[in-house]
Tab-separated table of N, CA and C in Angstrom:
chain	number	residue	atom	x	y	z
F	2	MET	N	4.487	30.712	13.929
F	2	MET	CA	3.302	29.343	14.542
F	2	MET	C	3.610	28.966	13.230
F	3	PRO	N	3.978	27.820	12.706
F	3	PRO	CA	3.432	26.739	12.206
F	3	PRO	C	2.144	26.898	12.343
F	4	LYS	N	1.408	26.098	10.708
F	4	LYS	CA	0.386	25.630	10.320
F	4	LYS	C	0.610	24.697	10.203
F	5	PHE	N	-0.529	24.085	9.741
F	5	PHE	CA	-0.559	22.273	10.531
F	5	PHE	C	-1.847	22.588	8.479
F	6	ALA	N	-1.896	21.792	8.614
F	6	ALA	CA	-2.667	21.218	7.279
F	6	ALA	C	-2.750	19.373	6.381
F	7	ASN	N	-3.503	19.253	6.147
F	7	ASN	CA	-3.817	17.736	5.377
F	7	ASN	C	-3.745	16.673	6.602
F	8	PRO	N	-4.513	16.631	8.112
F	8	PRO	CA	-4.005	15.921	8.941
F	8	PRO	C	-4.715	14.823	8.571
F	9	LYS	N	-3.892	13.348	8.793
F	9	LYS	CA	-5.006	12.403	8.376
F	9	LYS	C	-4.016	11.261	8.658
F	10	LEU	N	-5.023	10.277	9.294
F	10	LEU	CA	-4.927	8.751	9.831
F	10	LEU	C	-5.024	7.648	8.842
F	11	LYS	N	-4.122	7.119	9.252
F	11	LYS	CA	-5.216	5.381	8.150
F	11	LYS	C	-4.769	3.991	9.057
F	12	ILE	N	-5.164	3.295	9.366
F	12	ILE	CA	-5.554	2.491	10.012
F	12	ILE	C	-5.249	0.898	9.415
F	13	GLU	N	-4.110	-0.231	9.515
F	13	GLU	CA	-4.345	-0.944	7.978
F	13	GLU	C	-4.138	-2.417	9.069
F	14	LEU	N	-4.673	-3.034	8.636
F	14	LEU	CA	-3.985	-5.041	8.835
F	14	LEU	C	-3.096	-4.603	8.917
F	15	VAL	N	-2.477	-5.828	9.478
F	15	VAL	CA	-1.029	-7.051	9.887
F	15	VAL	C	-0.645	-7.965	9.532
F	16	SER	N	-0.934	-8.401	8.204
F	16	SER	CA	-1.629	-9.209	7.699
F	16	SER	C	-0.206	-10.655	9.078
F	17	GLY	N	-1.657	-11.554	9.048
F	17	GLY	CA	-1.278	-12.823	9.936
F	17	GLY	C	-1.310	-12.437	11.631
F	18	THR	N	-1.142	-11.488	11.459
F	18	THR	CA	-1.665	-11.156	13.382
F	18	THR	C	-2.986	-9.986	13.399
F	19	THR	N	-2.812	-9.829	14.476
F	19	THR	CA	-4.500	-9.461	15.434
F	19	THR	C	-3.669	-7.230	15.776
F	20	LYS	N	-2.097	-6.836	14.618
F	20	LYS	CA	-2.291	-6.037	15.577
F	20	LYS	C	-3.060	-5.159	13.924
F	21	ARG	N	-2.409	-3.767	14.316
F	21	ARG	CA	-2.793	-2.852	13.094
F	21	ARG	C	-2.208	-1.801	13.087
F	22	LYS	N	-1.218	-1.117	11.825
F	22	LYS	CA	-0.641	-0.507	11.308
F	22	LYS	C	-1.164	0.589	11.411
F	23	LEU	N	-0.222	1.298	12.353
F	23	LEU	CA	-1.407	3.623	12.472
F	23	LEU	C	-0.226	3.838	11.758
F	24	THR	N	-0.848	5.041	10.616
F	24	THR	CA	0.150	5.476	9.905
F	24	THR	C	0.157	7.488	10.776
F	25	ALA	N	0.444	8.211	11.089
F	25	ALA	CA	-0.683	9.859	10.923
F	25	ALA	C	0.550	10.934	9.835
F	26	THR	N	-0.208	11.440	9.561
F	26	THR	CA	1.181	12.487	8.245
F	26	THR	C	0.223	13.866	8.847
F	27	ILE	N	0.660	14.473	8.567
F	27	ILE	CA	0.213	16.092	8.686
F	27	ILE	C	0.786	16.930	7.781
F	28	ASP	N	1.162	17.890	7.237
F	28	ASP	CA	1.729	19.516	6.391
F	28	ASP	C	1.946	20.340	7.149
F	29	VAL	N	3.273	20.590	7.449
F	29	VAL	CA	3.982	21.612	8.700
F	29	VAL	C	4.288	22.557	7.732
F	30	SER	N	4.484	23.747	7.609
F	30	SER	CA	4.631	25.141	7.175
F	30	SER	C	4.597	26.521	7.651
F	31	PHE	N	5.857	27.051	7.583
F	31	PHE	CA	6.826	28.432	8.128
F	31	PHE	C	6.723	29.195	7.233
F	32	ASP	N	6.668	30.381	7.971
F	32	ASP	CA	6.524	31.836	7.340
F	32	ASP	C	8.091	32.223	6.862
F	33	ALA	N	8.042	33.137	6.352
F	33	ALA	CA	9.400	32.986	5.541
F	33	ALA	C	9.785	33.970	7.135
F	34	ASN	N	9.614	34.304	7.554
F	34	ASN	CA	10.567	35.001	8.999
F	34	ASN	C	10.763	34.006	9.924
F	35	GLU	N	9.936	33.115	9.762
F	35	GLU	CA	10.138	32.357	11.490
F	35	GLU	C	10.516	31.065	9.587
F	36	GLU	N	10.294	30.926	8.915
F	36	GLU	CA	12.278	29.720	8.169
F	36	GLU	C	13.424	31.199	8.462
F	37	THR	N	13.735	31.859	8.271
F	37	THR	CA	14.538	32.533	8.295
F	37	THR	C	14.965	32.892	9.717
F	38	PHE	N	14.651	32.962	10.610
F	38	PHE	CA	14.168	32.879	12.278
F	38	PHE	C	14.928	31.802	12.481
F	39	ILE	N	15.198	30.047	11.968
F	39	ILE	CA	15.085	28.799	12.196
F	39	ILE	C	16.494	28.836	11.743
F	40	LYS	N	17.097	29.331	9.979
F	40	LYS	CA	18.077	28.905	10.042
F	40	LYS	C	19.329	29.971	10.984
F	41	LEU	N	19.184	30.649	10.661
F	41	LEU	CA	20.127	32.269	11.374
F	41	LEU	C	20.319	31.332	13.116
F	42	VAL	N	18.619	30.614	13.689
F	42	VAL	CA	19.014	29.790	15.144
F	42	VAL	C	19.246	27.960	15.235
F	43	PRO	N	19.939	27.847	15.154
F	43	PRO	CA	19.827	25.642	14.465
F	43	PRO	C	19.012	25.353	15.732
F	44	THR	N	19.827	26.015	16.962
F	44	THR	CA	18.891	25.911	17.841
F	44	THR	C	17.498	25.160	18.196
F	45	ILE	N	16.726	26.161	17.794
F	45	ILE	CA	15.015	26.441	17.631
F	45	ILE	C	14.886	25.268	17.155
F	46	ARG	N	13.569	24.318	18.167
F	46	ARG	CA	13.034	23.000	17.515
F	46	ARG	C	11.827	22.599	17.398
F	47	SER	N	11.744	22.192	16.273
F	47	SER	CA	10.300	22.496	17.162
F	47	SER	C	9.517	20.804	17.101
F	48	LYS	N	8.494	20.390	17.609
F	48	LYS	CA	8.325	18.545	18.112
F	48	LYS	C	7.071	18.803	17.950
F	49	ILE	N	6.515	18.391	16.747
F	49	ILE	CA	4.999	17.123	16.375
F	49	ILE	C	4.827	15.909	17.023
F	50	ARG	N	3.477	16.367	17.790
F	50	ARG	CA	3.710	15.285	18.754
F	50	ARG	C	1.489	14.757	18.040
F	51	CYS	N	1.980	13.241	18.035
F	51	CYS	CA	0.900	13.084	17.598
F	51	CYS	C	0.265	11.612	18.606
F	52	GLN	N	-1.050	11.938	19.211
F	52	GLN	CA	-1.721	11.459	19.918
F	52	GLN	C	-2.590	10.311	19.513
F	53	ILE	N	-2.765	9.369	19.395
F	53	ILE	CA	-4.191	8.141	18.760
F	53	ILE	C	-5.164	8.357	19.772
F	54	MET	N	-6.202	9.026	19.886
F	54	MET	CA	-7.687	8.682	20.401
F	54	MET	C	-8.594	8.133	19.670
F	55	GLY	N	-9.526	7.960	21.053
F	55	GLY	CA	-11.147	7.251	20.731
F	55	GLY	C	-12.313	8.651	20.483
F	56	SER	N	-12.281	8.620	19.501
F	56	SER	CA	-13.567	9.887	19.295
F	56	SER	C	-14.897	9.625	20.529
F	57	ASP	N	-14.835	10.186	21.484
F	57	ASP	CA	-16.430	10.680	21.681
F	57	ASP	C	-16.621	11.900	21.968
F	58	SER	N	-18.104	11.955	22.571
F	58	SER	CA	-18.391	13.641	22.538
F	58	SER	C	-19.965	12.944	23.296
F	59	GLY	N	-20.438	13.637	24.128
F	59	GLY	CA	-21.816	13.538	24.916
F	59	GLY	C	-22.150	12.674	25.675
F	60	PHE	N	-22.618	11.423	24.675
F	60	PHE	CA	-23.614	10.239	26.369
F	60	PHE	C	-21.882	9.600	25.643
F	61	ASN	N	-20.560	9.867	25.045
F	61	ASN	CA	-19.995	7.910	25.817
F	61	ASN	C	-18.671	9.119	26.282
F	62	GLY	N	-19.129	10.198	26.587
F	62	GLY	CA	-17.403	11.581	27.376
F	62	GLY	C	-16.874	11.860	26.648
F	63	GLY	N	-15.873	12.250	26.946
F	63	GLY	CA	-14.297	12.968	26.636
F	63	GLY	C	-13.785	11.536	25.840
F	64	ASN	N	-13.453	12.225	25.025
F	64	ASN	CA	-12.022	11.418	23.827
F	64	ASN	C	-11.261	10.408	24.961
F	65	ASP	N	-11.126	8.955	24.230
F	65	ASP	CA	-10.336	8.379	25.425
F	65	ASP	C	-9.168	8.000	24.966
F	66	HIS	N	-7.746	8.633	25.019
F	66	HIS	CA	-6.732	8.450	24.650
F	66	HIS	C	-6.005	6.696	24.644
F	67	ILE	N	-5.371	6.486	23.664
F	67	ILE	CA	-5.631	5.161	23.141
F	67	ILE	C	-3.316	5.066	22.934
F	68	THR	N	-2.783	5.706	22.743
F	68	THR	CA	-1.152	5.557	22.739
F	68	THR	C	-0.562	7.224	21.565
F	69	TRP	N	0.136	7.389	22.138
F	69	TRP	CA	1.250	8.209	21.615
F	69	TRP	C	2.030	7.394	20.771
F	70	MET	N	2.541	8.535	19.468
F	70	MET	CA	3.432	8.069	18.365
F	70	MET	C	4.832	8.757	19.084
F	71	THR	N	5.693	8.215	18.233
F	71	THR	CA	6.729	9.006	18.300
F	71	THR	C	7.270	10.457	18.375
F	72	ASN	N	7.219	11.388	19.147
F	72	ASN	CA	7.453	13.099	18.397
F	72	ASN	C	9.037	12.941	17.485
F	73	GLN	N	8.681	13.898	16.179
F	73	GLN	CA	9.168	14.009	15.829
F	73	GLN	C	9.817	16.358	15.047
F	74	PHE	N	11.201	15.930	15.619
F	74	PHE	CA	11.368	17.024	15.050
F	74	PHE	C	11.656	17.555	13.993
F	75	ILE	N	10.899	18.897	13.427
F	75	ILE	CA	11.768	19.842	12.197
F	75	ILE	C	11.934	20.611	12.154
F	76	ASN	N	12.891	21.136	10.542
F	76	ASN	CA	13.399	21.848	10.874
F	76	ASN	C	12.880	23.130	9.874
F	77	LYS	N	12.180	21.675	8.977
F	77	LYS	CA	11.892	23.311	8.063
F	77	LYS	C	10.200	22.981	6.701
F	78	ASP	N	10.397	23.100	5.930
F	78	ASP	CA	8.738	22.446	5.214
F	78	ASP	C	8.200	21.863	5.200
F	79	GLY	N	7.507	20.636	5.156
F	79	GLY	CA	7.639	19.317	4.950
F	79	GLY	C	6.074	18.587	5.635
F	80	GLN	N	5.849	17.422	5.244
F	80	GLN	CA	5.074	17.004	5.922
F	80	GLN	C	5.611	15.694	6.925
F	81	VAL	N	5.656	15.518	8.319
F	81	VAL	CA	5.747	14.681	8.895
F	81	VAL	C	4.781	13.372	8.983
F	82	LYS	N	5.634	13.032	9.164
F	82	LYS	CA	5.074	11.009	9.449
F	82	LYS	C	4.896	10.438	10.441
F	83	PHE	N	4.317	9.995	11.119
F	83	PHE	CA	3.950	8.639	12.582
F	83	PHE	C	4.036	7.967	12.161
F	84	THR	N	4.730	6.659	12.664
F	84	THR	CA	4.076	5.253	12.423
F	84	THR	C	3.941	4.098	13.202
F	85	LYS	N	3.574	3.649	13.861
F	85	LYS	CA	3.636	2.963	15.351
F	85	LYS	C	2.247	1.624	14.649
F	86	THR	N	2.969	-0.043	15.198
F	86	THR	CA	1.549	-0.959	15.448
F	86	THR	C	1.362	-0.723	17.036
F	87	VAL	N	0.494	-1.534	16.926
F	87	VAL	CA	-0.431	-1.620	18.042
F	87	VAL	C	-1.411	-2.800	17.786
F	88	ASN	N	-1.625	-3.558	19.346
F	88	ASN	CA	-2.644	-4.701	19.088
F	88	ASN	C	-4.561	-3.874	18.808
F	89	ALA	N	-4.778	-4.589	18.720
F	89	ALA	CA	-6.067	-4.411	17.435
F	89	ALA	C	-7.116	-4.061	18.457
F	90	SER	N	-6.523	-4.650	20.292
F	90	SER	CA	-7.723	-4.901	21.035
F	90	SER	C	-7.508	-3.223	21.321
F	91	SER	N	-5.630	-2.742	21.513
F	91	SER	CA	-6.111	-1.271	22.393
F	91	SER	C	-7.327	-0.107	21.026
F	92	LEU	N	-7.454	-0.244	20.116
F	92	LEU	CA	-8.128	0.493	19.412
F	92	LEU	C	-9.899	0.053	19.132
F	93	ASP	N	-10.377	-0.777	20.616
F	93	ASP	CA	-11.245	-1.212	21.342
F	93	ASP	C	-11.664	-0.313	22.259
F	94	GLU	N	-12.135	0.885	21.790
F	94	GLU	CA	-12.162	1.903	23.060
F	94	GLU	C	-13.959	2.428	23.115
F	95	ASP	N	-14.548	2.088	22.262
F	95	ASP	CA	-16.397	1.973	23.043
F	95	ASP	C	-16.711	-0.048	23.219
F	96	THR	N	-17.188	0.487	23.811
F	96	THR	CA	-17.956	-0.906	24.603
F	96	THR	C	-19.305	-1.857	23.357
F	97	VAL	N	-19.592	-1.152	23.454
F	97	VAL	CA	-20.698	-0.776	21.981
F	97	VAL	C	-20.850	-0.732	20.783
F	98	GLY	N	-20.844	-0.480	19.837
F	98	GLY	CA	-20.614	-0.660	18.010
F	98	GLY	C	-19.129	-0.039	17.442
F	99	ALA	N	-18.859	0.082	16.287
F	99	ALA	CA	-18.266	0.819	15.542
F	99	ALA	C	-16.907	1.555	16.852
F	100	ASP	N	-15.618	1.818	16.540
F	100	ASP	CA	-14.741	2.390	17.039
F	100	ASP	C	-14.480	4.319	16.569
F	101	GLU	N	-14.618	5.199	17.239
F	101	GLU	CA	-13.765	5.984	16.008
F	101	GLU	C	-12.796	6.023	16.524
F	102	ILE	N	-11.450	6.134	15.764
F	102	ILE	CA	-9.992	6.915	16.252
F	102	ILE	C	-9.778	7.901	15.094
F	103	ILE	N	-9.301	9.138	16.411
F	103	ILE	CA	-8.478	10.021	15.115
F	103	ILE	C	-7.047	10.559	15.864
F	104	ALA	N	-6.564	10.435	14.857
F	104	ALA	CA	-4.839	11.338	15.482
F	104	ALA	C	-5.347	13.226	15.427
F	105	ARG	N	-4.674	13.471	17.047
F	105	ARG	CA	-4.438	15.009	17.213
F	105	ARG	C	-3.498	14.529	17.426
F	106	PHE	N	-3.140	16.152	16.277
F	106	PHE	CA	-1.044	16.993	16.416
F	106	PHE	C	-1.222	17.571	16.783
F	107	SER	N	0.126	18.099	17.330
F	107	SER	CA	-0.066	19.637	18.237
F	107	SER	C	2.155	19.782	18.173
F	108	CYS	N	1.560	21.017	18.526
F	108	CYS	CA	3.420	21.094	18.165
F	108	CYS	C	3.943	21.882	20.211
F	109	VAL	N	5.311	21.762	20.144
F	109	VAL	CA	5.661	22.331	21.019
F	109	VAL	C	7.134	22.452	20.652
F	110	ASN	N	7.881	23.794	20.851
F	110	ASN	CA	8.965	23.734	20.092
F	110	ASN	C	9.547	25.137	21.602
F	111	ASN	N	10.560	24.992	21.511
F	111	ASN	CA	11.505	25.967	22.572
F	111	ASN	C	11.802	27.144	22.524
F	112	SER	N	11.103	28.444	21.468
F	112	SER	CA	12.008	29.543	21.496
F	112	SER	C	10.150	30.422	21.612
F	113	PRO	N	10.123	31.153	22.009
F	113	PRO	CA	9.238	32.139	23.080
F	113	PRO	C	9.452	33.008	21.614
F	114	VAL	N	9.455	33.183	20.587
F	114	VAL	CA	9.451	33.537	19.275
F	114	VAL	C	9.134	32.702	18.197
F	115	LEU	N	8.461	31.758	18.251
F	115	LEU	CA	7.889	30.692	17.613
F	115	LEU	C	6.607	29.935	18.235
F	116	PHE	N	5.462	31.243	17.502
F	116	PHE	CA	3.513	30.264	19.042
F	116	PHE	C	4.024	29.039	18.754
F	117	SER	N	3.589	28.283	19.512
F	117	SER	CA	2.754	27.120	19.336
F	117	SER	C	0.945	27.398	18.420
F	118	PRO	N	0.204	26.394	16.947
F	118	PRO	CA	-0.565	26.145	17.092
F	118	PRO	C	-1.486	25.763	17.334
F	119	SER	N	-3.032	25.995	17.290
F	119	SER	CA	-3.799	24.897	18.601
F	119	SER	C	-4.154	23.983	17.740
F	120	SER	N	-4.050	22.682	18.283
F	120	SER	CA	-3.644	21.130	18.467
F	120	SER	C	-5.013	21.234	17.260
F	121	VAL	N	-4.773	20.253	16.076
F	121	VAL	CA	-5.768	19.580	15.394
F	121	VAL	C	-6.117	18.008	14.770
F	122	ASP	N	-6.931	17.949	14.324
F	122	ASP	CA	-7.303	16.058	14.154
F	122	ASP	C	-7.157	15.884	13.401
F	123	SER	N	-7.292	14.298	13.013
F	123	SER	CA	-8.056	14.419	11.723
F	123	SER	C	-9.083	14.463	11.445
F	124	PRO	N	-9.507	13.795	10.478
F	124	PRO	CA	-11.244	12.894	9.905
F	124	PRO	C	-11.249	11.634	11.020
F	125	GLU	N	-11.979	11.396	11.306
F	125	GLU	CA	-12.797	10.389	11.967
F	125	GLU	C	-12.389	9.204	11.458
F	126	ILE	N	-11.532	7.933	12.028
F	126	ILE	CA	-11.754	6.253	11.112
F	126	ILE	C	-12.824	6.013	12.099
F	127	SER	N	-14.192	4.860	11.494
F	127	SER	CA	-14.539	4.280	11.972
F	127	SER	C	-14.080	2.732	11.832
F	128	GLY	N	-15.454	1.635	12.952
F	128	GLY	CA	-14.643	0.509	12.291
F	128	GLY	C	-14.411	-0.485	13.145
F	129	ASP	N	-14.827	-1.581	13.209
F	129	ASP	CA	-13.939	-2.736	14.631
F	129	ASP	C	-12.472	-3.377	13.602
F	130	PHE	N	-12.260	-2.518	14.821
F	130	PHE	CA	-10.834	-2.891	14.166
F	130	PHE	C	-10.123	-4.368	14.875
């Protein structure tokens, strides 16, 4: 099963606009047996998905879906990077106060031999975007 490490999310102002650039990254690695299997069977593909969400709990209910990033395929160890530009208003997921935004990473693969790890979240970014 691929291993996830260092999930990150960055939200930047796009100068002169009301848009925000989202950059989400995660490090993905495979153990030696998985790497060998992937090299031997080139049709094995692991796809990393990234969903941007408003982080809510308790009083505010569950997490709110904001947007999906474009899926990225991986064949070897390395960092997977997602970028997308959105309207700032789409990040306004709470009616009152600051918004809390996370990136949730998950893996889907096309092999019964490679198990998919549980999803992992980036640290929360809080602010008025």
